[in-house]
Coordinates of C-alpha atoms in Angstrom, one line a residue:
X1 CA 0.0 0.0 0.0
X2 CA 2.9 2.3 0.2
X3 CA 3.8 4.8 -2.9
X4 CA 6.8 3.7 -5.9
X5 CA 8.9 7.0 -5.4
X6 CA 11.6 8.5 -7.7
X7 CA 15.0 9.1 -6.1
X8 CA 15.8 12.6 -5.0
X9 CA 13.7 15.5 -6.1
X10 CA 10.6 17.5 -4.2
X11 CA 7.5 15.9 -3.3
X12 CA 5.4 15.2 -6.3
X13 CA 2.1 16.8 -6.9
X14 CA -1.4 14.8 -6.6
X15 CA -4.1 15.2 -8.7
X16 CA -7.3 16.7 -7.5
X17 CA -8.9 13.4 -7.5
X18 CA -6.3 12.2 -5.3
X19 CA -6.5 14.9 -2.9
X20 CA -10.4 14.5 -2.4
X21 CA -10.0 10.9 -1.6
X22 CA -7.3 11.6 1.1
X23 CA -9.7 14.3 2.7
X24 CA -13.3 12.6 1.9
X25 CA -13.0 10.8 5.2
X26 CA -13.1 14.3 7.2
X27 CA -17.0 14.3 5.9
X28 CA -17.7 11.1 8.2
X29 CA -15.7 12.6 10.9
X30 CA -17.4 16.3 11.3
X31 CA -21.0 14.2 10.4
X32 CA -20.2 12.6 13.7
X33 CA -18.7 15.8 15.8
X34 CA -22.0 17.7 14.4
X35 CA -24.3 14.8 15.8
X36 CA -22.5 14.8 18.7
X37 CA -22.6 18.9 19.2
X38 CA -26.2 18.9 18.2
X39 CA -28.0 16.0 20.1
X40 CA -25.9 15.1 23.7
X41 CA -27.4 17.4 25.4
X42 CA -30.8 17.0 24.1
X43 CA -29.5 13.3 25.4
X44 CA -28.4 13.8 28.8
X45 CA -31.5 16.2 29.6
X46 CA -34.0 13.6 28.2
X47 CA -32.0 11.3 30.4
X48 CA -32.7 13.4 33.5
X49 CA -29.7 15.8 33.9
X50 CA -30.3 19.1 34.8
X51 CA -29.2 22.2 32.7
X52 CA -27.0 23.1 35.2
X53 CA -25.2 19.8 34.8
X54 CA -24.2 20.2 31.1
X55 CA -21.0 22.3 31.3
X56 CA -19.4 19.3 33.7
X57 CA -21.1 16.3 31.5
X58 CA -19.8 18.2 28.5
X59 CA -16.4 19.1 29.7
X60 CA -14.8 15.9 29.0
X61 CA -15.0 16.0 25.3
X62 CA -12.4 19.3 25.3
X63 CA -10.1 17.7 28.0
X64 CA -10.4 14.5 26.0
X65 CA -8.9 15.9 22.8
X66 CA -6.6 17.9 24.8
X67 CA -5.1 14.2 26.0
X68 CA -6.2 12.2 22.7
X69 CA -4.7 14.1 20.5
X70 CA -1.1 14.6 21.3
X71 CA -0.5 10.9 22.5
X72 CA -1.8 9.6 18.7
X73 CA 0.1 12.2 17.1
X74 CA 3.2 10.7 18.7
X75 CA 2.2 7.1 18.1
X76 CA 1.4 7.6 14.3
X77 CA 4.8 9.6 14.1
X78 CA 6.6 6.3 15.6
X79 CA 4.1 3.5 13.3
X80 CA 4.7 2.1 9.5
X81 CA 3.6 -1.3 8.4
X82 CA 1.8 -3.0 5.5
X83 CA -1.0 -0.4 6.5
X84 CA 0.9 2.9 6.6
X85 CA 1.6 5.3 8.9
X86 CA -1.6 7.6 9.5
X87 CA -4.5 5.1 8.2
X88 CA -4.7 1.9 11.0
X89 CA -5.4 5.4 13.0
X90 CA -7.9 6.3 10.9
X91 CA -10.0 3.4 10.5
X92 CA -9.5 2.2 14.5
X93 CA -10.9 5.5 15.9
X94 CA -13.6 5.7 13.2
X95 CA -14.4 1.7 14.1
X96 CA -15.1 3.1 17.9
X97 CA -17.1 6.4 16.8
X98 CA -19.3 4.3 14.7
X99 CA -19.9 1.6 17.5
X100 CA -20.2 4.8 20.5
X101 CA -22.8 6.8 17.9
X102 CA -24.7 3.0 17.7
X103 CA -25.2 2.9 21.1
X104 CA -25.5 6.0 22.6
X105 CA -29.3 7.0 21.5
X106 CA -30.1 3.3 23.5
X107 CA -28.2 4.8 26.3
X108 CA -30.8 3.5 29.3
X109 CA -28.8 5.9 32.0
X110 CA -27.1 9.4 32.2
X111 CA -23.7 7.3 33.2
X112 CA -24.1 5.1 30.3
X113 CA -24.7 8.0 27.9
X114 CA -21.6 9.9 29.7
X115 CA -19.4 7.1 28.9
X116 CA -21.0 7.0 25.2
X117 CA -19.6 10.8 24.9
X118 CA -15.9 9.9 26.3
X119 CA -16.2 7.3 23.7
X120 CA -17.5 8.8 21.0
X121 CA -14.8 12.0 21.4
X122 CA -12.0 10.1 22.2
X123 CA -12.6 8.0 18.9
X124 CA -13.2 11.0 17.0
X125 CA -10.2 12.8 18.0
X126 CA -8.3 9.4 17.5
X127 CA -9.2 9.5 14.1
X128 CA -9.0 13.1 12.7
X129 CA -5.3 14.2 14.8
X130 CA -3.7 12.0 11.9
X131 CA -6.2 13.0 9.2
X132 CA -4.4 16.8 9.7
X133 CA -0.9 15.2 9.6
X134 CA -2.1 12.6 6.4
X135 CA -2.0 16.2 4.2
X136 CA 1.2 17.1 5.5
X137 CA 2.6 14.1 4.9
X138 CA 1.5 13.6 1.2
X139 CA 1.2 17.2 -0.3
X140 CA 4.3 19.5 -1.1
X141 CA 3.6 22.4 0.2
X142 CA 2.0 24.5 -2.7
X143 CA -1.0 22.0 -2.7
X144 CA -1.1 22.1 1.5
X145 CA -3.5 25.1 1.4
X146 CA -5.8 23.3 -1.4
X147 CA -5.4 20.0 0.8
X148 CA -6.6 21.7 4.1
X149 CA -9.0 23.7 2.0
X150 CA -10.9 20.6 0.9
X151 CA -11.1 19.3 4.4
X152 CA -12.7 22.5 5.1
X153 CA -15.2 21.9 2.6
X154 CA -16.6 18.5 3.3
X155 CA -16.2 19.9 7.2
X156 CA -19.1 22.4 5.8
X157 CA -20.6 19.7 4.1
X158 CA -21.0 17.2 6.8
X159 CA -22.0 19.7 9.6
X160 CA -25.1 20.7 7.0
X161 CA -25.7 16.9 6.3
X162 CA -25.6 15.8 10.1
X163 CA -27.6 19.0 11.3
X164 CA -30.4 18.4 8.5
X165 CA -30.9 15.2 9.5
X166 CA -33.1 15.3 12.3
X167 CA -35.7 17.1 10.3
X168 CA -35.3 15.2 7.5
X169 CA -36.4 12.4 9.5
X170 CA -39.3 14.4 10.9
X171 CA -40.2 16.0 7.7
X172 CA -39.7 13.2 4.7
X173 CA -39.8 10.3 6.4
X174 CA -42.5 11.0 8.9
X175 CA -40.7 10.0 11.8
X176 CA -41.2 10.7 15.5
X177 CA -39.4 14.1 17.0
X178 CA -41.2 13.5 20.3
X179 CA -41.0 10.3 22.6
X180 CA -42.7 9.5 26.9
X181 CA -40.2 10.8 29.0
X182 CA -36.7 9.4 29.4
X183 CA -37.0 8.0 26.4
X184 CA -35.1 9.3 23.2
X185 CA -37.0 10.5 20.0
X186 CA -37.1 8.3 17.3
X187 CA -35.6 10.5 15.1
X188 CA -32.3 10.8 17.0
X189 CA -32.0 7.2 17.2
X190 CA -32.3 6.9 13.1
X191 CA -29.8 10.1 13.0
X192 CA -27.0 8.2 15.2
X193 CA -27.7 5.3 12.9
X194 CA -26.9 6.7 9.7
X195 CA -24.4 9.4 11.2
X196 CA -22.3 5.8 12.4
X197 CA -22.8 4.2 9.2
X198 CA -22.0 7.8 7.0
X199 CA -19.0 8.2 9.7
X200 CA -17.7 4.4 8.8
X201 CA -18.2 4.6 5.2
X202 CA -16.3 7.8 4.7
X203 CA -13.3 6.8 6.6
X204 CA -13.0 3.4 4.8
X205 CA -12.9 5.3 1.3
X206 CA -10.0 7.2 2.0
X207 CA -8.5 4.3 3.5
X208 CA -8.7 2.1 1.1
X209 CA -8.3 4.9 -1.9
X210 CA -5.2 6.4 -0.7
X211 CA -1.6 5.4 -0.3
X212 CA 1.5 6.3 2.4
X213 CA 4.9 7.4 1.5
X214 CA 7.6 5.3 3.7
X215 CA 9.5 7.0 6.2
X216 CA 12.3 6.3 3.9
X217 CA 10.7 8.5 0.7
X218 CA 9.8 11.3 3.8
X219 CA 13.0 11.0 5.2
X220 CA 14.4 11.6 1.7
X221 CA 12.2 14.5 0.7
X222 CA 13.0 16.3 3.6
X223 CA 16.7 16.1 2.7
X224 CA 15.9 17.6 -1.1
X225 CA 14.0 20.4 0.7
X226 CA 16.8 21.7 2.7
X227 CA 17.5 23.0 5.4
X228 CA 15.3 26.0 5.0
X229 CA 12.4 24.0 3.7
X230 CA 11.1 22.7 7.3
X231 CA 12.0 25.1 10.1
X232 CA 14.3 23.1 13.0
X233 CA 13.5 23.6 16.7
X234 CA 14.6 27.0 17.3
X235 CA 14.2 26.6 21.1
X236 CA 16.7 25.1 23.3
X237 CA 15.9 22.2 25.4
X238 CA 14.7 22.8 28.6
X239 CA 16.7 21.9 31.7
X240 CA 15.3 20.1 34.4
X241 CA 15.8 23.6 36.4
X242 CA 13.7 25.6 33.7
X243 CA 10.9 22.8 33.9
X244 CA 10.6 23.2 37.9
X245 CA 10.7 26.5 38.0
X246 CA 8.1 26.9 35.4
X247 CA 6.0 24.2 37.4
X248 CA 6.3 26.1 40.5
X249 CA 5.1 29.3 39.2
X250 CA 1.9 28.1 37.2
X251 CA 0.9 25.7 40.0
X252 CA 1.3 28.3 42.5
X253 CA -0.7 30.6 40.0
X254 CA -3.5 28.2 39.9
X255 CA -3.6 28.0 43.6
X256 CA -3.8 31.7 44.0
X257 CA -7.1 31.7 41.1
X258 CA -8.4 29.0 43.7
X259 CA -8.1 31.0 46.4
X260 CA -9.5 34.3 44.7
X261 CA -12.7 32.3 43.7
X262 CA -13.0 30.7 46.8
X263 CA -13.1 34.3 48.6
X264 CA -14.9 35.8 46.0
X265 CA -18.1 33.3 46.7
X266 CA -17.5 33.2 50.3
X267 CA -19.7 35.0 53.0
X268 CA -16.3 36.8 54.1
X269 CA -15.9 38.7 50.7
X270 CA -12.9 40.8 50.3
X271 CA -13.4 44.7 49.9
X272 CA -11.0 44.9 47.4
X273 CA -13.4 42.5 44.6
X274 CA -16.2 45.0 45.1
X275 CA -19.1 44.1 43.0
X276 CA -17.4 41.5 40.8
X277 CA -19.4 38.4 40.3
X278 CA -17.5 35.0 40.3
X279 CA -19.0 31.7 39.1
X280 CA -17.7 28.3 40.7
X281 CA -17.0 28.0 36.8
X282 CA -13.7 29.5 37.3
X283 CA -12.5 26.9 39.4
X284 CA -11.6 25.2 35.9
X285 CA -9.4 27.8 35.0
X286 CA -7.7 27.3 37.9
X287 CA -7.3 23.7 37.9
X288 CA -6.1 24.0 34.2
X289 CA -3.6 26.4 35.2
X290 CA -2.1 24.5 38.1
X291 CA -2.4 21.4 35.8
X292 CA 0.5 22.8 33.6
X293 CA 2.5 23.7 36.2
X294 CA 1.9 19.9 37.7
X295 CA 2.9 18.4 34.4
X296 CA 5.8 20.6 34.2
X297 CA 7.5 19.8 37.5
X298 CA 7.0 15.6 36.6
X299 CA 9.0 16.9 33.5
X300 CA 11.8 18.5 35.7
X301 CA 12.0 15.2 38.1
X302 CA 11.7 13.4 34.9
X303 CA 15.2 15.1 33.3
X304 CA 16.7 15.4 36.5
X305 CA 16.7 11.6 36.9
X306 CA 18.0 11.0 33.3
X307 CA 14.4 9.4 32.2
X308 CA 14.0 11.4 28.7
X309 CA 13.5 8.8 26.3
X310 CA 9.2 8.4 27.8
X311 CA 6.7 9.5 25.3
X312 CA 5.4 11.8 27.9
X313 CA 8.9 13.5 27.8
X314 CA 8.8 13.6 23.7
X315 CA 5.6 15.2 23.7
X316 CA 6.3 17.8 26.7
X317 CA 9.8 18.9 25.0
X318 CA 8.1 19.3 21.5
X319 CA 5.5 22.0 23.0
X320 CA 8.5 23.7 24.6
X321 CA 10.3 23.2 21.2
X322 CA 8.2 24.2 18.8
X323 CA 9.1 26.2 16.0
X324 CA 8.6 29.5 15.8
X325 CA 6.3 30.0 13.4
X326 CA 4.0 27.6 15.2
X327 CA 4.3 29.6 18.2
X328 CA 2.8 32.4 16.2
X329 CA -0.1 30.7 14.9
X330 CA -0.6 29.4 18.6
X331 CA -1.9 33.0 18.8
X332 CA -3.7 33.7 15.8
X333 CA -5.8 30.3 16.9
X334 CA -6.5 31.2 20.4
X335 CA -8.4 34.2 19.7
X336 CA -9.7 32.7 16.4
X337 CA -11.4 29.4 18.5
X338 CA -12.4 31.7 21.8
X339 CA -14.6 33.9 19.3
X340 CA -16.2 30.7 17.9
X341 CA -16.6 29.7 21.3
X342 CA -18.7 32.8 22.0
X343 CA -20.5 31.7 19.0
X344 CA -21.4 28.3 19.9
X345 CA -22.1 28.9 24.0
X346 CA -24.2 32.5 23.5
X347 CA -25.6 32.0 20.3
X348 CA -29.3 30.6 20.8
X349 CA -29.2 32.3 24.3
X350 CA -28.3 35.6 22.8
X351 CA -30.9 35.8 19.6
X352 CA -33.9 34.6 21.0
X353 CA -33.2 37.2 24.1
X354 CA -32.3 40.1 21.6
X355 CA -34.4 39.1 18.3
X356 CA -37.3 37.0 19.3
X357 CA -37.8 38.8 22.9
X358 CA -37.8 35.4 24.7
X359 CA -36.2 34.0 27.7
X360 CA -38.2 31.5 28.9
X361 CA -37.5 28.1 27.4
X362 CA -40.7 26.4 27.3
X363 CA -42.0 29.2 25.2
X364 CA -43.2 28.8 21.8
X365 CA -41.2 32.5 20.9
X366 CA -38.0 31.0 22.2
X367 CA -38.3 27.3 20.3
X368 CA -39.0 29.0 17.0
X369 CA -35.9 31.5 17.8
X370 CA -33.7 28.6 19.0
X371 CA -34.8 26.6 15.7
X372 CA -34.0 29.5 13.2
X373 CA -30.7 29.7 15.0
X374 CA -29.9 26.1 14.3
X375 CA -31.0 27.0 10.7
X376 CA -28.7 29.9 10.2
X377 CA -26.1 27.4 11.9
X378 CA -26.6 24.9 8.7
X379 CA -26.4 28.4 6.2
X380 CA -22.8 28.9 7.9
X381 CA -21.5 25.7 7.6
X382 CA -23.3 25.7 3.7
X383 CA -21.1 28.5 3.7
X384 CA -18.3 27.9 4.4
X385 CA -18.3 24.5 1.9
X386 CA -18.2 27.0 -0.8
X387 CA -15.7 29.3 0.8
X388 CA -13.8 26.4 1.2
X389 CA -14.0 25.9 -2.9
X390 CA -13.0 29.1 -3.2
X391 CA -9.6 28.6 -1.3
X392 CA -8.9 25.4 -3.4
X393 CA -9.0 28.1 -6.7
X394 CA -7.3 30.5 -4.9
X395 CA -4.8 28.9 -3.4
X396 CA -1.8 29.0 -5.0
X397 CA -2.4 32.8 -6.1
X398 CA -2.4 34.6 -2.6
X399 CA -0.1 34.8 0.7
X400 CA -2.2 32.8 3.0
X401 CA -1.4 34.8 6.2
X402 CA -3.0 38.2 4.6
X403 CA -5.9 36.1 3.2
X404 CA -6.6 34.4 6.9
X405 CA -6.6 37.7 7.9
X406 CA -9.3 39.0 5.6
X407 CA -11.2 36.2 6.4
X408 CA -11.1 36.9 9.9
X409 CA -11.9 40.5 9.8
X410 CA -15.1 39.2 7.9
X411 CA -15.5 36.7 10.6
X412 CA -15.6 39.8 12.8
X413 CA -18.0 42.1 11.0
X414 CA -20.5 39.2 10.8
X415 CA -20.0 38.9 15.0
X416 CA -20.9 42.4 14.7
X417 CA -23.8 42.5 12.3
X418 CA -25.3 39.7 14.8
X419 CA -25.9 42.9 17.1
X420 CA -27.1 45.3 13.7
X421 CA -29.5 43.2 12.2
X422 CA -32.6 43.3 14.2
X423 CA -34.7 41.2 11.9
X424 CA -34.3 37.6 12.4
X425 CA -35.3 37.1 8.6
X426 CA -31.9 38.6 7.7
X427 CA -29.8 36.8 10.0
X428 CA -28.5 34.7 7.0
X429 CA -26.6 38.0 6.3
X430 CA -24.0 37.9 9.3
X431 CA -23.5 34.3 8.6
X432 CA -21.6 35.4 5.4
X433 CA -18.4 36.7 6.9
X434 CA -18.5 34.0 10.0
X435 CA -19.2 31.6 7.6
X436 CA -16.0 32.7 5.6
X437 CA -13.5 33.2 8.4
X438 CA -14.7 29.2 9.7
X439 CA -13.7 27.8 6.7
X440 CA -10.2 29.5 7.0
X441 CA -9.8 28.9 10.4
X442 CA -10.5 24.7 9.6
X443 CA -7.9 25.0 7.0
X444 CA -5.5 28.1 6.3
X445 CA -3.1 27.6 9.9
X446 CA -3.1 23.7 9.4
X447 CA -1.6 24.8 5.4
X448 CA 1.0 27.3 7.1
X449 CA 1.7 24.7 9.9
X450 CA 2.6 21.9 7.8
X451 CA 5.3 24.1 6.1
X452 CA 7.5 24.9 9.5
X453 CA 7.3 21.5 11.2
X454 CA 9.9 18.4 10.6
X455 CA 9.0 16.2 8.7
X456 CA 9.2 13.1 11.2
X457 CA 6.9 15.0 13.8
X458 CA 4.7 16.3 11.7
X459 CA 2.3 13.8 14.0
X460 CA 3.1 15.3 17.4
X461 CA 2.8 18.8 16.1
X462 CA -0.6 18.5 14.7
X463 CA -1.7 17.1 17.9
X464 CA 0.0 19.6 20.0
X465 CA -1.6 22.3 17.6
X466 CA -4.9 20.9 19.2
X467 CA -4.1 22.5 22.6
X468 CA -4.3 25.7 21.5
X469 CA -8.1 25.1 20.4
X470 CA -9.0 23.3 23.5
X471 CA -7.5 25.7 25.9
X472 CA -10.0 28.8 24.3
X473 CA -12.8 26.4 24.6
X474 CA -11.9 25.7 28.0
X475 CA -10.9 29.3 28.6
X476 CA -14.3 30.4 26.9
X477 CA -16.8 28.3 28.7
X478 CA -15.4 29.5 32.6
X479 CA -14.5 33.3 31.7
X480 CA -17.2 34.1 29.3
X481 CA -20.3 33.8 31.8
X482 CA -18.1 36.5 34.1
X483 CA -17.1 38.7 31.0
X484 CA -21.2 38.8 30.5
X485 CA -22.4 39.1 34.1
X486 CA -19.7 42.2 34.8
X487 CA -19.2 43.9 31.8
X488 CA -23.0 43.6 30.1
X489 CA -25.9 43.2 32.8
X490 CA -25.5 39.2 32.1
X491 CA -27.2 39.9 28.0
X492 CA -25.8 36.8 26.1
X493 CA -26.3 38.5 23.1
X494 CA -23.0 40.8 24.0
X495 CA -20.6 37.5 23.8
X496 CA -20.9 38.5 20.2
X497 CA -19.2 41.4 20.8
X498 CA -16.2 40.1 22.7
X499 CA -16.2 36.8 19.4
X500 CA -15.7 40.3 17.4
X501 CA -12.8 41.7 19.0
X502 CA -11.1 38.1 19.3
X503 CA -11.6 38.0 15.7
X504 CA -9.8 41.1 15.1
X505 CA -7.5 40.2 17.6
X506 CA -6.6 37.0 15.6
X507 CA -5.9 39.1 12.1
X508 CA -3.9 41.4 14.0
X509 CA -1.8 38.4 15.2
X510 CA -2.0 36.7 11.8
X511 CA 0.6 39.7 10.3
X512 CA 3.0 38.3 12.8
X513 CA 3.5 35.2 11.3
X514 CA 6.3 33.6 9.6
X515 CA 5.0 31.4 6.5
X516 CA 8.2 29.2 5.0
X517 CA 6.1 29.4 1.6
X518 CA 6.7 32.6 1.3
X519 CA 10.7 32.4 1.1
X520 CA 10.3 28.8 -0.5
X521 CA 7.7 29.3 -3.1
X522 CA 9.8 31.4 -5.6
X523 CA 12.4 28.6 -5.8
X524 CA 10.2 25.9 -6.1
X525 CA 8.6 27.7 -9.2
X526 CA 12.0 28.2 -10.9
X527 CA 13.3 25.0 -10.2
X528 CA 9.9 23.7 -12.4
X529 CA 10.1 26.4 -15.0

C-alpha cells in the first residue's frame, strides 16, 4: 500500500482526485462531531440531567482531545507497516465512533450516555489528529493550502448533512421528533444510525483509496528540501531547572485563582473585589492552570533523573520546542477558537433574548428563535463548503497569512452585524463573513503549519496544535459567563461582541507570522520552470 517514489527531487504533486480521496474521510468525521454537538445534550436532559449539569457532562469532550490528541500524534509519528503510517489510525478510531454513535441513542442511563460521549470524542479525536498530519505528509507544500481547503469543505458539508438530518427524519420520512419521557426520540436514534454508518463509510474510502509514502521516501524529501524547507527547533531544550521553576510558578498561580474564587463566593468577601461576580466555573481555569505547572515539575523530576527517552517526555519537550512559526499561529488560533466559542455557548441564548424577545425556554417564541438559529447554523456551515472551494481556486495565487486575515476580519464584521441586524429574517446576512473566516480557520493555519514542522513529527505537532483550540474552549466556557455578568448586565447576546474583537484580535496576530512558503515558493517555481 505504500507509494513507488523516484529518487531525490521535491515531493510530487497529486491530482485533485487524489486529494479528495485523502480528505473525503473528514466528511464522516465532522457528520459525527456535528451529531455529537447537536443531540448530547438534548441526550443527557432527556436522560434526566439538569441544565445546570451540562457544562461538567460536557467538559470531557475538550479535556479528551486535549489528552487524545497529542498521545496519537506521537504514536502515528513512531508507526509504518503494510498499512501505513496515519491510516490503522484512521480506521480504528472511526471503528469506535461508529460503535459509540450506535449505542448511545439506546443509552438506558445518564452514566451510560456519559461514557458514550468519552467514547464517542476520544474515537473521534483518535481518528482526525492523523487526518491533519495525512496532508502534510503527502502534499508539497504549494498544494497544503488546497489539501486543508478541501477538508474544510466537506467539514461544511458534513456539519449541514448531520444538522439536516433530524428534520429530514421528521419532515420526509415522517418519523417521530417526540417520545414518553426518558426516552429518546425516534428521530435521534435513526440520525445516530446513519451518522455511524455515513462516519464508517467515509473513513473506509479514503483508507482504502489512498496510499502512504515510507519513512524512507519522507526522510528523503526532507533532505531535497533543505534545510530551509522545514523550520528546526529553534528553542533550546529545557533543563530540568527551567521545567521546575516553570511548574512552580503556574501551580502556585493556579492555587492563587483558587483561592480568589474561593473568597470571592465566600460570605467573608474581600473589599478589594467590590461588585465583581464570580462563578464556581472558574475553578476550571484554575485547575487548568495549576495542571500545567503539575505536568511541568514531573518533566523537571523526569530530566533530572535521566528518564528522557518516555513518550510523555517527547511530547512535553516538543511544546516547549516548537518552532517559531507555530508559536505564532498558537496566537492567531486562540483568539480565532475563543470567538467561535462565544458563537457556539451564547448563540441561541443571545438571539432569541435580543431578536425573538424570549427568555423562557418552554415558550413557543423561544423554540422557534432557537430553531431559526440552528437553521442559520446549517447556512454557515453551507457556507463555508463553498468558501472552502474558493480557497482550493485561490490557493496558489495569494499569501495565505494576509488572506486568513481577511477572512477573519469578515468573521468579525458578521459577529458584529449579529448585534445590527434586528430582523431575524436577515440573519442569513452575518452568517456570510463568519461563515468565511470558519472555513479559514479549519484550513488556512493547518496549510501554514505543515510548512515549518519536521517532517518526522509532523504527527506530534498536529496534535500539539490541538491545545491551542482546547485551551480557548476551556478558557471560553469559565471566563465568558463573568465577562457577560460584569461587563453587560449578564445579555448573552454581547458574547458576540467580545467573538468580534477576538476576531480582530486574531488578524492582528495573523501579520506576525512567519509562512516558509513565502521564502520557499519562488524557488520551487524556478526550479519547475
Amino acid at each position: 500500500m505504500t507509494t513507488t517514489m523516484t529518487q531525490g527531487g521535491h515531493k510530487p504533486a497529486l491530482s485533485a482526485a487524489q486529494i479528495w480521496n485523502m480528505s473525503f474521510g473528514f466528511l464522516g468525521i465532522q457528520i459525527g462531531f456535528e451529531l455529537q454537538n447537536g443531540n448530547v445534550s438534548r441526550i443527557f436532559q432527556t436522560l434526566g440531567a439538569d441544565v445546570g449539569e451540562l457544562a461538567i457532562l460536557w467538559i470531557a469532550a475538550p479535556m479528551t482531545g486535549l489528552i487524545v490528541q497529542p498521545i496519537i500524534g506521537h504514536l502515528s509519528d513512531k508507526t509504518w507497516g503494510r498499512f501505513g503510517r496515519r491510516r490503522p489510525y484512521f480506521l480504528a478510531g472511526a471503528l469506535l465512533a461508529s460503535l459509540a454513535l450506535f449505542v448511545m441513542p439506546d443509552a438506558s442511563a445518564l452514566w451510560v450516555a456519559a461514557g458514550m460521549l468519552w467514547v464517542m470524542d476520544a474515537s473521534l479525536n483518535v481518528t482526525m489528529e492523523p487526518f491533519r498530519a495525512f496532508v502534510g505528509d503527502n502534499l508539497p507544500d504549494r498544494q497544503r493550502t488546497m489539501g486543508y481547503a478541501m477538508q474544510s469543505f466537506f467539514i461544511g458539508t458534513g456539519a449541514v448533512m448531520a444538522g439536516a438530518l433530524p428534520w429530514v427524519m421528521t419532515n420526509w420520512m415522517g418519523l417521530s421528533n417526540v417520545a414518553p419521557a426518558g426516552q429518546i426520540p425516534e428521530t435521534v436514534h435513526w440520525s445516530f444510525y446513519i451518522g455511524g454508518a455515513a462516519l464508517l463509510a467515509a473513513v473506509a474510502w479514503t483508507v482504502l483509496s489512498t496510499k502512504e509514502y515510507s519513512p524512507q521516501d519522507l526522510a528523503r524529501f526532507e533532505a531535497a528540501r533543505g534545510a530551509g524547507g522545514s523550520a528546526a527547533r529553534d528553542v533550546d531544550e529545557r533543563s530540568a531547572a527551567q521545567f521546575t521553576r516553570g511548574g512552580i510558578i503556574w501551580a502556585f498561580a493556579g492555587a492563587l485563582i483558587a483561592a480568589l474564587v474561593m473568597l470571592a463566593r465566600s460570605e467573608a468577601r474581600p473589599a478589594f473585589l467590590g461588585t465583581i461576580e464570580v462563578a464556581k466555573d472558574i475553578y476550571v481555569l484554575a485547575a487548568l492552570v495549576a495542571g500545567f505547572g503539575v505536568i511541568q515539575l514531573l518533566a523537571g523530576m523526569l530530566r533530572g533523573q535521566g528518564r528522557n527517552e518516555s513518550g510523555f517526555m517527547e511530547v512535553v519537550t516538543d511544546l516547549f520546542a516548537m518552532p517559531k512559526t507555530m508559536r505564532q499561529l498558537a496566537v492567531v488560533q486562540f483568539f480565532s477558537w475563543f470567538g467561535m466559542f462565544a458563537l457556539w455557548i451564547y448563540g441561541t441564548p443571545g438571539v432569541t433574548e435580543y431578536h425573538f424577545g424570549a427568555t423562557d425556554t418552554v415558550s413557543a417564541a423561544y423554540q422557534d428563535g432557537a430553531d431559526w438559529w440552528s437553521l442559520m447554523g446549517s447556512v454557515r456551515n453551507g457556507l463555508a463548503a463553498a468558501a472552502a472551494l474558493g480557497f482550493v481556486l485561490v490557493a496558489a495565487k495569494i499569501d495565505r497569512c494576509r488572506l486568513h486575515a481577511v477572512n477573519l476580519l469578515l468573521g468579525a464584521a458578521g459577529f458584529a452585524a449579529v448585534l445590527l441586524v434586528r430582523d431575524p429574517a436577515l440573519l442569513w446576512i452575518p452568517q456570510i463573513g463568519i461563515g468565511i473566516a470558519w472555513a479559514s480557520i479549519v484550513s488556512m493555519p493547518y496549510a501554514i503549519l505543515a510548512g515549518c514542522v519536521p517532517q518526522e513529527k509532523m504527527g506530534i505537532y498536529m496534535g500539539v496544535f490541538n491545545i491551542f483550540i482546547v485551551v480557548p474552549q476551556l478558557l471560553a466556557s469559565t471566563l465568558l459567563g463573568f465577562l457577560l455578568t460584569n461587563l453587560f448586565a449578564g445579555h448573552p447576546i454581547y458574547a458576540m461582541v467580545i467573538a468580534a474583537v477576538s476576531f480582530v484580535l486574531a488578524a492582528a496576530a495573523t501579520f506576525f507570522v512567519t509562512d516558509s512558503d513565502r521564502a520557499e515558493a519562488p524557488a520551487l517555481r524556478a526550479e519547475q520552470a
